[in-house]
PDB file of C-alpha atoms and ligand atoms in Angstrom:
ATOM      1  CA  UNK A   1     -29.859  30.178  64.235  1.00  0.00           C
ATOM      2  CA  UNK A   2     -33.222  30.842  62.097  1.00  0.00           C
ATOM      3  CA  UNK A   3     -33.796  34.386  62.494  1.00  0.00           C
ATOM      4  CA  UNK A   4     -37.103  36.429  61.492  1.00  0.00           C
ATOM      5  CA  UNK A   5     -37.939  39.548  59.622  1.00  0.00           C
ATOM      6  CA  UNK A   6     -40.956  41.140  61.480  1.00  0.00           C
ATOM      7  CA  UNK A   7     -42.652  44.263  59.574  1.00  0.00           C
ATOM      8  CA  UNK A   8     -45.638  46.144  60.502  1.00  0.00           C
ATOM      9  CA  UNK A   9     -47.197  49.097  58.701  1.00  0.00           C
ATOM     10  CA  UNK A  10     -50.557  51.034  60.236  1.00  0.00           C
ATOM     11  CA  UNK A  11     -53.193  53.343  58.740  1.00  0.00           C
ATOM     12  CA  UNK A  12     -56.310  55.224  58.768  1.00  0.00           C
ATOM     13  CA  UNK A  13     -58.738  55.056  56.066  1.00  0.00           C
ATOM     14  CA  UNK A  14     -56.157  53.668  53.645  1.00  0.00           C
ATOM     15  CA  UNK A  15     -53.228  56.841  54.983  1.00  0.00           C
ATOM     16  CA  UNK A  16     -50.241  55.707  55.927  1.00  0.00           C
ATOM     17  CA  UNK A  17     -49.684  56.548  59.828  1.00  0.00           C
ATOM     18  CA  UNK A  18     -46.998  54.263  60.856  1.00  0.00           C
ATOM     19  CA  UNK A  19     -44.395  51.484  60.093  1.00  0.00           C
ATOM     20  CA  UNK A  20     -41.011  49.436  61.799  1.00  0.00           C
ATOM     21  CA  UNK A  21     -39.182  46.579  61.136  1.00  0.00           C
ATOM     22  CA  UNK A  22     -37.161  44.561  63.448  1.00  0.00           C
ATOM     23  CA  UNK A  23     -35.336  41.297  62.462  1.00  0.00           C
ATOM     24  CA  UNK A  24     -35.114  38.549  65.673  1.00  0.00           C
ATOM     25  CA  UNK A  25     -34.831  35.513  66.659  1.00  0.00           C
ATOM     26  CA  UNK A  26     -37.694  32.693  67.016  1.00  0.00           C
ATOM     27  CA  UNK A  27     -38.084  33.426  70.775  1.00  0.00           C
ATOM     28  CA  UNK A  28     -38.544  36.939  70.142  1.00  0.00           C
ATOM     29  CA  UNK A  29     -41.351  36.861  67.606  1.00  0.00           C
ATOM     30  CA  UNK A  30     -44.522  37.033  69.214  1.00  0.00           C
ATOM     31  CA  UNK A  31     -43.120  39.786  72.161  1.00  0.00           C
ATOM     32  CA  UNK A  32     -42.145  41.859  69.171  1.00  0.00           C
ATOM     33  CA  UNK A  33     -45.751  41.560  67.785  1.00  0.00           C
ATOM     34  CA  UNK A  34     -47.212  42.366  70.610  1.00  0.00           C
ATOM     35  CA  UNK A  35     -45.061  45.415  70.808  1.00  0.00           C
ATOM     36  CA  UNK A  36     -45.321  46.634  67.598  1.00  0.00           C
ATOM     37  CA  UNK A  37     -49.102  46.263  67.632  1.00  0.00           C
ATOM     38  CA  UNK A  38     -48.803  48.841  70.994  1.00  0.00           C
ATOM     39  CA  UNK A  39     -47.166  51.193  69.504  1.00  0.00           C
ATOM     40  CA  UNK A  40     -49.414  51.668  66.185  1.00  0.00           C
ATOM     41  CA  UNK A  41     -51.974  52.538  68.244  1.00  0.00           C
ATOM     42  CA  UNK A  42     -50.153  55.153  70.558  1.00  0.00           C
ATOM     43  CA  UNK A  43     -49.010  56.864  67.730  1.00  0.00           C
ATOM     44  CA  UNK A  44     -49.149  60.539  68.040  1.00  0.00           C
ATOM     45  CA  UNK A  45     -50.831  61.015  64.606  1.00  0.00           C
ATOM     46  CA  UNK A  46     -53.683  59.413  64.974  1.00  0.00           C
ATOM     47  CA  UNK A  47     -55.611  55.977  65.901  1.00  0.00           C
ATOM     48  CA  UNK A  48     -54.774  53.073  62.933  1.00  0.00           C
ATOM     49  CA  UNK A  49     -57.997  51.437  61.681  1.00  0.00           C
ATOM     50  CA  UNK A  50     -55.882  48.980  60.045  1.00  0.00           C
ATOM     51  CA  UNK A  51     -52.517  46.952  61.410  1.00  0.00           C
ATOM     52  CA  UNK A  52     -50.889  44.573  59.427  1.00  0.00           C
ATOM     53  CA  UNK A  53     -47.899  42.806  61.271  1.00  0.00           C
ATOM     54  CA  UNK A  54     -46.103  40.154  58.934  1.00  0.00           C
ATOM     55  CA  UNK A  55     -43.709  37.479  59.569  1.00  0.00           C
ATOM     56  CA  UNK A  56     -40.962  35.719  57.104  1.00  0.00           C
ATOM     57  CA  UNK A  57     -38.491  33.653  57.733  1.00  0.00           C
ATOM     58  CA  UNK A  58     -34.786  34.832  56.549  1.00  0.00           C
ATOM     59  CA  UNK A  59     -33.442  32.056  54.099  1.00  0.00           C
ATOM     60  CA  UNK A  60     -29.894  31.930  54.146  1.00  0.00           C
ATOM     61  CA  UNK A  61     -26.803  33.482  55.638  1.00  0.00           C
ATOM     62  CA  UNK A  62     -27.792  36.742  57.085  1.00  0.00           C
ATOM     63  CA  UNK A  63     -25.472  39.733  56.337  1.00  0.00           C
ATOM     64  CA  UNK A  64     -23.258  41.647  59.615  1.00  0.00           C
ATOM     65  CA  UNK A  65     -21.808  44.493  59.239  1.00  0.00           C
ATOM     66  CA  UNK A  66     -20.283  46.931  62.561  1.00  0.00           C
ATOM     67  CA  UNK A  67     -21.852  50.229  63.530  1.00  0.00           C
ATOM     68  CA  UNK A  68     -19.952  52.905  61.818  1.00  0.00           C
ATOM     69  CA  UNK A  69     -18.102  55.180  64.786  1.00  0.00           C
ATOM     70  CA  UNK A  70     -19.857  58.573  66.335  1.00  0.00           C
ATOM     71  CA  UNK A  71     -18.555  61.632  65.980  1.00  0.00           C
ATOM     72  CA  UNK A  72     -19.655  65.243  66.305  1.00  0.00           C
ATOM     73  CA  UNK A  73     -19.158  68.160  64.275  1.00  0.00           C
ATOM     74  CA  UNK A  74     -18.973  71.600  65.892  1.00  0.00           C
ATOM     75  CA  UNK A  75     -21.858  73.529  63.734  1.00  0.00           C
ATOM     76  CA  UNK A  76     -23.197  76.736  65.430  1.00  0.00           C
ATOM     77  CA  UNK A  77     -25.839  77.457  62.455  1.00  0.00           C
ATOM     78  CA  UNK A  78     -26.931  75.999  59.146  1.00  0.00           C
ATOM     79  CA  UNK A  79     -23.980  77.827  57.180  1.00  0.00           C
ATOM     80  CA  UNK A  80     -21.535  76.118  59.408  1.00  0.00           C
ATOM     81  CA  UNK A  81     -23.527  73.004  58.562  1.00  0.00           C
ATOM     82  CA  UNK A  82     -23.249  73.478  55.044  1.00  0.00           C
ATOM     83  CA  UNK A  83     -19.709  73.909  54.970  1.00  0.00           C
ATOM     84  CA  UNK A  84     -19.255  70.937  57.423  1.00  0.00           C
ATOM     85  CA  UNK A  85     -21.103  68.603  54.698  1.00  0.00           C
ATOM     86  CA  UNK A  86     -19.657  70.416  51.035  1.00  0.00           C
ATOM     87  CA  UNK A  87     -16.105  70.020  52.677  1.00  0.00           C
ATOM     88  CA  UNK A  88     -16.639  65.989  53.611  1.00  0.00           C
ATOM     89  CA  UNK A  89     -18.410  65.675  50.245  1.00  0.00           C
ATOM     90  CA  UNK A  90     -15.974  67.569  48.505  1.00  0.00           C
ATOM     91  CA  UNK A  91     -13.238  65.161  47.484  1.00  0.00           C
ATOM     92  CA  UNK A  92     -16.030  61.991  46.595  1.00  0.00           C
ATOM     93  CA  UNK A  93     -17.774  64.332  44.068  1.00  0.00           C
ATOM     94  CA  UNK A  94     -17.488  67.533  42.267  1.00  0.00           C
ATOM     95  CA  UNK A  95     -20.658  68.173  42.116  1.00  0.00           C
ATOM     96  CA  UNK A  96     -20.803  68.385  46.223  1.00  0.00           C
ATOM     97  CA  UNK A  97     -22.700  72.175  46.723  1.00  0.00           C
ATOM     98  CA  UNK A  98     -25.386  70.821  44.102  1.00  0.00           C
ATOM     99  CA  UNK A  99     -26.066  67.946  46.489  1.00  0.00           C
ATOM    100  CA  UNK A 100     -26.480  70.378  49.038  1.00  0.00           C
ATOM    101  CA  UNK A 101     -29.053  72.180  47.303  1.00  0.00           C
ATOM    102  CA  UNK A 102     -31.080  69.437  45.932  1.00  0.00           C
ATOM    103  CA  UNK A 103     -31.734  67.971  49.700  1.00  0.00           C
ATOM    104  CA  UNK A 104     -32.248  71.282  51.149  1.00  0.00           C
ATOM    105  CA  UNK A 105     -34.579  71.582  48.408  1.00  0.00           C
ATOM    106  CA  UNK A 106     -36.571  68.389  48.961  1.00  0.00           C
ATOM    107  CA  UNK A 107     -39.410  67.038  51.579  1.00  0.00           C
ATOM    108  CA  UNK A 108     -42.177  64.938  52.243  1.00  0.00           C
ATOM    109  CA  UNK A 109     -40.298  62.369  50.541  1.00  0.00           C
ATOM    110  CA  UNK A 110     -39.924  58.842  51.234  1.00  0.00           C
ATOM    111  CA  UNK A 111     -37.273  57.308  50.952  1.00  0.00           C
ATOM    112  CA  UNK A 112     -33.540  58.826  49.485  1.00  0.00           C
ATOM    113  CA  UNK A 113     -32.066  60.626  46.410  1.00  0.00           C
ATOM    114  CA  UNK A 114     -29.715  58.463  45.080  1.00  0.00           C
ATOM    115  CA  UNK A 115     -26.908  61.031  43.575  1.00  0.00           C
ATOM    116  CA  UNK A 116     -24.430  60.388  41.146  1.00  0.00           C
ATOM    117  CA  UNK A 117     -20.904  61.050  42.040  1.00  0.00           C
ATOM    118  CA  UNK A 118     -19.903  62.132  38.683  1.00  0.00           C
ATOM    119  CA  UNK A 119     -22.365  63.817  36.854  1.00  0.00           C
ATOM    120  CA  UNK A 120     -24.665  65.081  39.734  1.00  0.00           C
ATOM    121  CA  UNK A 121     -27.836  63.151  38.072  1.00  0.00           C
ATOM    122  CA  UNK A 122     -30.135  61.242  40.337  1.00  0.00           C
ATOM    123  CA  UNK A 123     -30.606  57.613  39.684  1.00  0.00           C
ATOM    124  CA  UNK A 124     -33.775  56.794  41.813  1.00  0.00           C
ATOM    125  CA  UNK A 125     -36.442  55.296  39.436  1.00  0.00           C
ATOM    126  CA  UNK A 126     -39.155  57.139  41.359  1.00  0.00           C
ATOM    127  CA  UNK A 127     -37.500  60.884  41.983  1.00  0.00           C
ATOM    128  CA  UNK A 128     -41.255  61.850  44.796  1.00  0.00           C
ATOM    129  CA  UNK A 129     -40.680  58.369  46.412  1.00  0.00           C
ATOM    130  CA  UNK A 130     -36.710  58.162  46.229  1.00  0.00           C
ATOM    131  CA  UNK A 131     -35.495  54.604  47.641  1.00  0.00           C
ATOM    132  CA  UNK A 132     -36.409  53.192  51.047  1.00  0.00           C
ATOM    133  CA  UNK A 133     -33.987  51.116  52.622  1.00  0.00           C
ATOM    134  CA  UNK A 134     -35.551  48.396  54.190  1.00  0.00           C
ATOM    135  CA  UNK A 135     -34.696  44.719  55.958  1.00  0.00           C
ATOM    136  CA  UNK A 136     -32.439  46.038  58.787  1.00  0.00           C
ATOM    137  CA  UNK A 137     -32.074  45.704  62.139  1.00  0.00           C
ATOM    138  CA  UNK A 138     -29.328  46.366  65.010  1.00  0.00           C
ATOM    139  CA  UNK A 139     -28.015  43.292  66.107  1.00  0.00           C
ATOM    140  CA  UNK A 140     -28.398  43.475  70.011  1.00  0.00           C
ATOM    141  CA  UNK A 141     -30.550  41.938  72.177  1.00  0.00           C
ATOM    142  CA  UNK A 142     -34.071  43.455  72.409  1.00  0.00           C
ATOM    143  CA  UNK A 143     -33.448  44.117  76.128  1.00  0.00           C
ATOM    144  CA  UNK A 144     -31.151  45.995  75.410  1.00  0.00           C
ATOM    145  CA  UNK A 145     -32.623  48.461  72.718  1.00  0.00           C
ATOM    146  CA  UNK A 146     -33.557  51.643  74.009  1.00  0.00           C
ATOM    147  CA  UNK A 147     -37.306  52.604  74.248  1.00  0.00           C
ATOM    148  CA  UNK A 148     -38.729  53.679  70.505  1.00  0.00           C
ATOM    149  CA  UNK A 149     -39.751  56.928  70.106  1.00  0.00           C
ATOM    150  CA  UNK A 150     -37.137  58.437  72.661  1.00  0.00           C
ATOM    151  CA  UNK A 151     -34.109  60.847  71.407  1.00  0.00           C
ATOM    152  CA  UNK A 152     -31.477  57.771  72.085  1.00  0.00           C
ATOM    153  CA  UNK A 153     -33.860  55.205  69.420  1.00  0.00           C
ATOM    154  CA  UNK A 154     -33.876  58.097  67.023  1.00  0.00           C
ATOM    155  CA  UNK A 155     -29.762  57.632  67.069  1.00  0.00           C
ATOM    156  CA  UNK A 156     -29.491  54.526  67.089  1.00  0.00           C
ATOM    157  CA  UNK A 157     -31.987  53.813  64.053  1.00  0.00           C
ATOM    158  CA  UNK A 158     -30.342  56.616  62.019  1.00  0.00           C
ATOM    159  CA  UNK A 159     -26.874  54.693  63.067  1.00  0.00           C
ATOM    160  CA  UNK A 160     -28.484  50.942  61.803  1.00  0.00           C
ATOM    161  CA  UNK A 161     -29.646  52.423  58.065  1.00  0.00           C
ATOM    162  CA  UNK A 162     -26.449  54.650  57.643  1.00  0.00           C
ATOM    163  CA  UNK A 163     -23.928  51.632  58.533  1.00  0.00           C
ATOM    164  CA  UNK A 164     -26.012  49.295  56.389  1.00  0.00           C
ATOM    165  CA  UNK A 165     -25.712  52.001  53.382  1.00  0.00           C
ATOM    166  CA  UNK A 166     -22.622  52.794  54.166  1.00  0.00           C
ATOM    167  CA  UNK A 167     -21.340  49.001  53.569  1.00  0.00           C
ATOM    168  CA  UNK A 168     -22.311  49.057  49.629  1.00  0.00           C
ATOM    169  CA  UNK A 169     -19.087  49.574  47.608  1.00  0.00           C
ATOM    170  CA  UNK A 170     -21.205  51.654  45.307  1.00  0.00           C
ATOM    171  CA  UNK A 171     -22.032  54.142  48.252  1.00  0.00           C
ATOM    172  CA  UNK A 172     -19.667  57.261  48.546  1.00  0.00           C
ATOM    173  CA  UNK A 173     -21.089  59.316  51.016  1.00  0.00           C
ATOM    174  CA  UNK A 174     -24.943  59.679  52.816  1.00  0.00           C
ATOM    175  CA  UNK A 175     -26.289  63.120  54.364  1.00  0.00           C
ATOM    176  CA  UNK A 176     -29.302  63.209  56.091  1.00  0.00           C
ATOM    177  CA  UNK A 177     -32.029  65.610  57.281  1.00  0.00           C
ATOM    178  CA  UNK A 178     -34.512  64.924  59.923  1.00  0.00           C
ATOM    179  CA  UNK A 179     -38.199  65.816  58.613  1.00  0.00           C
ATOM    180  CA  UNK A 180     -38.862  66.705  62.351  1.00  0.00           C
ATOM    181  CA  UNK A 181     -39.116  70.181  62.127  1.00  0.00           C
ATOM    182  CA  UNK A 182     -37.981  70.184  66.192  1.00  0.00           C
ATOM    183  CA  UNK A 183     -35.281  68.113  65.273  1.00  0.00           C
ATOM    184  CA  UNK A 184     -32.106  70.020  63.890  1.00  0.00           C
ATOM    185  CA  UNK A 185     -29.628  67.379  63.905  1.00  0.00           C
ATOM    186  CA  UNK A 186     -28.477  65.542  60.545  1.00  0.00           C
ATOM    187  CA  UNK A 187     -25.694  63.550  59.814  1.00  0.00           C
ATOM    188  CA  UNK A 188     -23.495  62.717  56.941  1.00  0.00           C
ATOM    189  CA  UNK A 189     -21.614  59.463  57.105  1.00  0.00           C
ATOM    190  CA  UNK A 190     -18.882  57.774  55.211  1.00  0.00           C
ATOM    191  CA  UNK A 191     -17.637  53.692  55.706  1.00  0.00           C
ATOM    192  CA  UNK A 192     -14.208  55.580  56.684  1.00  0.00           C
ATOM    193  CA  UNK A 193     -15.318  58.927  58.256  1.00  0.00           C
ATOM    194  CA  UNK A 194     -18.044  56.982  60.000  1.00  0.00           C
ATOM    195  CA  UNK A 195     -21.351  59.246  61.364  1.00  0.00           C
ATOM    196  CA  UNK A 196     -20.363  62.343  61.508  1.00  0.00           C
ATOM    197  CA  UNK A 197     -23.424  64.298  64.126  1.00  0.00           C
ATOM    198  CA  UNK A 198     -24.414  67.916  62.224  1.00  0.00           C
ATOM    199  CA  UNK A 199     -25.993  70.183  64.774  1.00  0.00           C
ATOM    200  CA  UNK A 200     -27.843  72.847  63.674  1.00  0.00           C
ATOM    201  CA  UNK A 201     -28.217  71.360  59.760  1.00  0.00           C
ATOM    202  CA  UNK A 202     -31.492  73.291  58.901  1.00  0.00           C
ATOM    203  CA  UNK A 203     -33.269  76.499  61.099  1.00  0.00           C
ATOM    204  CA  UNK A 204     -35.985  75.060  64.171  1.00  0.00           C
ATOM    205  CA  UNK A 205     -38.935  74.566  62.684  1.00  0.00           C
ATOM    206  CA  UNK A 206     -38.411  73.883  59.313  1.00  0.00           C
ATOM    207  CA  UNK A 207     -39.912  71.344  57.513  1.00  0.00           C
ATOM    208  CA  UNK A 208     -37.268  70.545  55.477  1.00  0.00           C
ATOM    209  CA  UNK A 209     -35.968  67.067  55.233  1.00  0.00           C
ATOM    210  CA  UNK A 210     -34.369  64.242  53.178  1.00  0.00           C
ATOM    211  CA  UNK A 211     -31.385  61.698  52.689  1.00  0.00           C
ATOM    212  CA  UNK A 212     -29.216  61.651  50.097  1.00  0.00           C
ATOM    213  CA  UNK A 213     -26.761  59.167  48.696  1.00  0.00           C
ATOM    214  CA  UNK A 214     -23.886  59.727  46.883  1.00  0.00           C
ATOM    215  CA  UNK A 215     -23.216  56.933  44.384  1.00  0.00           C
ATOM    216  CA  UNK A 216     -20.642  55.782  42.167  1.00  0.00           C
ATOM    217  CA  UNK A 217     -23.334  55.103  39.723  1.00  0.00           C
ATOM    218  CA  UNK A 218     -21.372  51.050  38.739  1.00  0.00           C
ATOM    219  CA  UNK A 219     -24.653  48.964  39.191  1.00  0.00           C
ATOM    220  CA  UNK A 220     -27.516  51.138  40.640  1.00  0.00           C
ATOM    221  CA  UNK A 221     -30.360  48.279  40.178  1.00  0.00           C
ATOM    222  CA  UNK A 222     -27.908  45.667  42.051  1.00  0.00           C
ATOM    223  CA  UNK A 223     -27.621  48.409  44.784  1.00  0.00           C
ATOM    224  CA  UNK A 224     -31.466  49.177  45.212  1.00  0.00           C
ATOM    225  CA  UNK A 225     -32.059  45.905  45.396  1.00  0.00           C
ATOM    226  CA  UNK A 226     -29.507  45.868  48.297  1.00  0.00           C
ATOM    227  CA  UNK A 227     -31.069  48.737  49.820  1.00  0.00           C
ATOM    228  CA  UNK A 228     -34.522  47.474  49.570  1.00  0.00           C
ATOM    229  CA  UNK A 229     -34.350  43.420  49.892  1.00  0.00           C
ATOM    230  CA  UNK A 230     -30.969  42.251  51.625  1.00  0.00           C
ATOM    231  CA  UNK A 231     -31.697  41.673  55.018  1.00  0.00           C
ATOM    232  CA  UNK A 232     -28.583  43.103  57.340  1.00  0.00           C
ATOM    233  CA  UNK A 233     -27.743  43.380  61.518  1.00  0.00           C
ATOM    234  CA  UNK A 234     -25.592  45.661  62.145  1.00  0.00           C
ATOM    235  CA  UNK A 235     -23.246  45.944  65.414  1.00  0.00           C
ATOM    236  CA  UNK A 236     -22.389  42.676  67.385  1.00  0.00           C
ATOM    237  CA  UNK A 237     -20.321  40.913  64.647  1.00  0.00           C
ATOM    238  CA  UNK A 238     -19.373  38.279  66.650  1.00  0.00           C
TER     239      UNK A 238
HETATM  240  P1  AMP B 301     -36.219  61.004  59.420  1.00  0.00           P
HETATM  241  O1  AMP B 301     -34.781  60.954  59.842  1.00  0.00           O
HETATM  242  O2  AMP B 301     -36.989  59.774  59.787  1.00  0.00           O
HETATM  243  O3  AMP B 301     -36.879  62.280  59.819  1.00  0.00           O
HETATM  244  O4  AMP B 301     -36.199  60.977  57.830  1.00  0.00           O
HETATM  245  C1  AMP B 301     -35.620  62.018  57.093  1.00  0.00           C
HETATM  246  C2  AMP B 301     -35.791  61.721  55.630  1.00  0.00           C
HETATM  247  O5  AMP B 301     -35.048  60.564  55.288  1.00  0.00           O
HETATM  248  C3  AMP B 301     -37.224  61.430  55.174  1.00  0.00           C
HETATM  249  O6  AMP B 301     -37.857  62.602  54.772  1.00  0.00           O
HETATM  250  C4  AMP B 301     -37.028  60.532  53.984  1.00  0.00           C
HETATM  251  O7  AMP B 301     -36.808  61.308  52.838  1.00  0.00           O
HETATM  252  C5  AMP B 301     -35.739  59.813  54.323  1.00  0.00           C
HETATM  253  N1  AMP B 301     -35.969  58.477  54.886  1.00  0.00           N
HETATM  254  C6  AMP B 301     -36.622  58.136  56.019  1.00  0.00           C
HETATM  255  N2  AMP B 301     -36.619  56.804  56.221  1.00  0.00           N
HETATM  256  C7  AMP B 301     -35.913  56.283  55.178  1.00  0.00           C
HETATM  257  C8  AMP B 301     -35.556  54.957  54.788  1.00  0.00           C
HETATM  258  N3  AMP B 301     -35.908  53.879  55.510  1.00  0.00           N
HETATM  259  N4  AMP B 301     -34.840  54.814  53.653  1.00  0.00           N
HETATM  260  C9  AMP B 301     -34.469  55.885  52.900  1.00  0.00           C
HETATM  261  N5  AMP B 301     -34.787  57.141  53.212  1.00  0.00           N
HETATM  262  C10 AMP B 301     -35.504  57.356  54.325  1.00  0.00           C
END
C-alpha cells in the first residue's frame, strides 16, 4: 500500500497562521487537500494570503507504533499538578523539579526542550525554536477522525505526537503544556505509564506553554532526526 505524506502550512504577509499534516492513502489525497485548504482559511486568526499544500510519496516501510493508554490524574490546582509530574519524573531523572521550572518558564516556542536526564542540560540545537516533531499521523480511517479544531481532535493529536515520542529508546519521559491560555490540561507521558491527563497544570488564562522531553542524551542528532523526518501511524497496528 503506497501511502502519502500531505503537509500544508498558511500565512499572511509572510506570518505564519496555520499548519497540519496528515499521512493517507492514494484515495484519500485530493479530499484531504481540499480539506486542508478549508480550514486555512477559517482559521480564527486571520485570512491566509498564501497556502501551500504539498504532496510526497513515503518510500519505504512506514513505521506503526500503538496509542499509548489514557489515564487521568486527580489534580485540583497547579501545585497538585506539579507534584503529579516531579513524582512521575522523579525516578527517570534527578534533575526532575528543574524540568519543571524550565517549561513553566518557557512560551511562544515552537517546538520542544529536549532535556537531559542526567545533567539537566538541554540538547535542542535551536533553544527559541526547540524541536518540532513532524511526519505523523493516527492510523485510522479519515471517517473516522473526529472534526479538527474540536476538544476530542485536540486529544487525539496530543495522543499521535506523544506515542510517536514516546517510542524512541532515547525518550524517558514527555510533559506538556497547552499554549491555550483556556486550555488547562497537560499531560506527561511515559512508553510504560502511557498519557497520563494533568488537569489544572497551569492557572486559566495563562499564557504559559511548552513540551518537554526528557532524554537519555545516547544519540540526540539520530533522535531529532526521528522526531523531525521518520514518518510514523500510530494506533491500528494491524
Ligand atoms: P499545544 O499543545 O499545541 O498548545 O502546544 C504546546 C506547546 O508544545 C507549544 O508551545 C510548543 O512549544 C510545543 N509544540 C507544539 N507542537 C509541537 C510539535 N509538533 N512538536 C514539538 N513541540 C510542539
Amino acid at each position: 500500500m503506497s501511502l502519502f505524506s500531505v503537509k500544508m502550512r498558511s500565512s499572511a504577509e509572510g506570518v505564519h497562521i496555520s499548519g497540519a499534516e496528515r499521512i493517507v492513502e492514494a484515495d484519500e489525497v485530493a479530499d484531504v487537500c481540499a480539506a486542508m485548504s478549508r480550514r486555512a482559511l477559517s482559521h480564527s486568526k486571520g485570512t491566509p494570503d498564501s497556502i501551500t499544500v504539498t504532496v510526497a510519496a513515503i518510500d519505504g516501510e512506514i513505521m506503526r507504533v500503538p496509542a499509548l493508554a489514557i489515564t487521568e490524574a486527580a489534580c485540583e490546582d497547579p501545585r497538585e499538578a506539579r507534584d503529579t509530574v516531579i513524582n512521575t519524573l522523579a525516578p527517570l531523572t534527578p534533575h526532575a523539579a528543574d524540568a519543571w521550572e524550565l517549561l513553566t518558564g518557557v512560551r511562544d516556542m515552537r517546538g520542544a526542550i529536549l532535556f537531559h536526564a542526567e545533567t539537566g542540560h538541554r540538547l535542542e540545537p535551536d533553544r527559541a525554536r526547540g524541536v518540532r516533531v513532524t511526519s505523523l499521523d493516527a492510523a485510522a480511517a479519515t471517517g473516522q477522525r473526529p472534526e479538527a479544531g474540536s476538544g476530542k481532535a485536540r486529544v487525539t493529536e496530543a495522543l499521535v505526537l506523544a506515542s510517536k515520542v514516546a517510542h524512541h529508546p532515547s525518550v524517558l519521559a514527555e510533559v506538556c503544556i497547552s499554549d491555550d491560555p483556556g486550555y488547562t490540561t497537560g499531560y506527561v507521558a511515559t512508553k510504560s505509564l502511557g498519557y497520563v491527563r494533568v488537569p489544572n497544570m497551569k492557572p486559566a488564562g495563562s499564557a504559559v506553554g511548552g513540551r518537554l522531553f526528557i532524554v537519555d542524551g545516547r544519540d540526540t542528532g539520530g533522535l531529532i532526526h526521528y522526531l523531525e523526518h521518520t514518518p510514523v501511524l500510530v494506533g491500528d497496528t494491524e
